[in-house]
Short mmCIF file of C-alpha atoms in Angstrom, two decimals:
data_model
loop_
_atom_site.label_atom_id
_atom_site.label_comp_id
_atom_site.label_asym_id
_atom_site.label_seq_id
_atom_site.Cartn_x
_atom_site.Cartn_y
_atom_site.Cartn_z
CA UNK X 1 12.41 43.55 4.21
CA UNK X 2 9.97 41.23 2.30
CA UNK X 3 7.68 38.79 4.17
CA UNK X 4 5.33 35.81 2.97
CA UNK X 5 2.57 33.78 4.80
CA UNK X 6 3.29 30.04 5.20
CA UNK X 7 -0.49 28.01 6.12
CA UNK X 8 0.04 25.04 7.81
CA UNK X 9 -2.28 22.25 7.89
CA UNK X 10 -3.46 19.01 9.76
CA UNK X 11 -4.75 16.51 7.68
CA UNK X 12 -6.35 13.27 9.25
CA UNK X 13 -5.84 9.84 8.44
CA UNK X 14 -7.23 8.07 5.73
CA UNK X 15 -7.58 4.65 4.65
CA UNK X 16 -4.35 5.20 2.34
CA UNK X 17 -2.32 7.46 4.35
CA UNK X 18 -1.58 8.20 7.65
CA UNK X 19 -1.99 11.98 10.06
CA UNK X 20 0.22 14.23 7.62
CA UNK X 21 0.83 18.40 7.56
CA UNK X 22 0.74 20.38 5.03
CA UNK X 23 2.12 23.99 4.03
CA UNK X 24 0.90 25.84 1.50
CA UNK X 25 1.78 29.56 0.24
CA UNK X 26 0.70 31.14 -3.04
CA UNK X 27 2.86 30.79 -5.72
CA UNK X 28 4.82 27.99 -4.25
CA UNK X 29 4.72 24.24 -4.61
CA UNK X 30 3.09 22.57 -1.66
CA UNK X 31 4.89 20.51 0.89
CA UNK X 32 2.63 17.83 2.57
CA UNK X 33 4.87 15.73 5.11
CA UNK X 34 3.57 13.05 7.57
CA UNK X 35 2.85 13.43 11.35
CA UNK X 36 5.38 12.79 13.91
CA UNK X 37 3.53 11.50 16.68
CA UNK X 38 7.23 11.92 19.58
CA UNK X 39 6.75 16.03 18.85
CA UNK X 40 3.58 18.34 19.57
CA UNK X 41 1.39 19.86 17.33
CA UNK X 42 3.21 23.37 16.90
CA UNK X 43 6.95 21.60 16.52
CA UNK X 44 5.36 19.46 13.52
CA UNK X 45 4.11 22.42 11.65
CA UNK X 46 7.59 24.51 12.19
CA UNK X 47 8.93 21.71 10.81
CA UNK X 48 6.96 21.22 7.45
CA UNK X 49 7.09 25.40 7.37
CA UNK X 50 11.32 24.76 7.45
CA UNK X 51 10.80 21.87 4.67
CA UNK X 52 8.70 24.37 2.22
CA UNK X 53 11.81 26.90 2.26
CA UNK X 54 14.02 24.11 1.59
CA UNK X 55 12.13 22.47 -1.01
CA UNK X 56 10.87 25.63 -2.68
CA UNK X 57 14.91 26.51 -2.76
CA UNK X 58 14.23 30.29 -1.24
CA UNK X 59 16.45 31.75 1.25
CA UNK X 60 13.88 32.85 3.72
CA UNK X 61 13.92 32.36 7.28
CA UNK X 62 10.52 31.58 9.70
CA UNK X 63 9.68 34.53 11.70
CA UNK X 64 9.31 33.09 15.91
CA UNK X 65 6.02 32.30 17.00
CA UNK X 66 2.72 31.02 14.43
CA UNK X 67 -0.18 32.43 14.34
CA UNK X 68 -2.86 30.81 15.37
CA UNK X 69 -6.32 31.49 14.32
CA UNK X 70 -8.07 28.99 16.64
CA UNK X 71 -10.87 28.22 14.35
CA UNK X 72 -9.39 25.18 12.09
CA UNK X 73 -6.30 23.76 12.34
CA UNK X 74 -4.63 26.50 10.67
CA UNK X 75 -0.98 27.75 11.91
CA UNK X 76 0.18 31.17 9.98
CA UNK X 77 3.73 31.10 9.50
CA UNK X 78 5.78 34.42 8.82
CA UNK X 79 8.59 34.17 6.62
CA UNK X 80 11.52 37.06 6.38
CA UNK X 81 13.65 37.53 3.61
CA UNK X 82 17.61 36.38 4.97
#
């Protein structure tokens, strides 16, 4: 069974955009999505980790729980081959 790391992101406002998330994984095009302020923290980043496999077209599932490395704003998402 292959894996791959998913990084998800908080990125603040700015005078052009508004709170978005981003996921990132190397070797994959980006996915940068904005904040939805009705759902917490973790559910937006599961969410923008769903919309990479979708918009990077790879039939992958997420793995259950992120990883958090309490530091930055960084959630680790595990992806499994289906």
């Amino acid at each position: 069974m292959r894996r791959f790391l998913i990084k998800t992101k908080y990125l603040g406002p700015t005078k052009n955009y508004g709170s978005r998330i981003r996921a990132t994984s190397p070797g994959y095009k980006p996915v940068t999505v904005g904040y939805d302020y009705s759902k917490n923290y973790e559910d937006n980043c599961r969410n923008v980790a769903k919309m990479f496999l979708i918009r990077n077209a790879v039939n992958w599932t997420l793995d259950n729980k992120p990883i958090d490395d309490y530091v930055n704003t960084y959630f680790f998402w595990i992806a499994v081959e289906s």
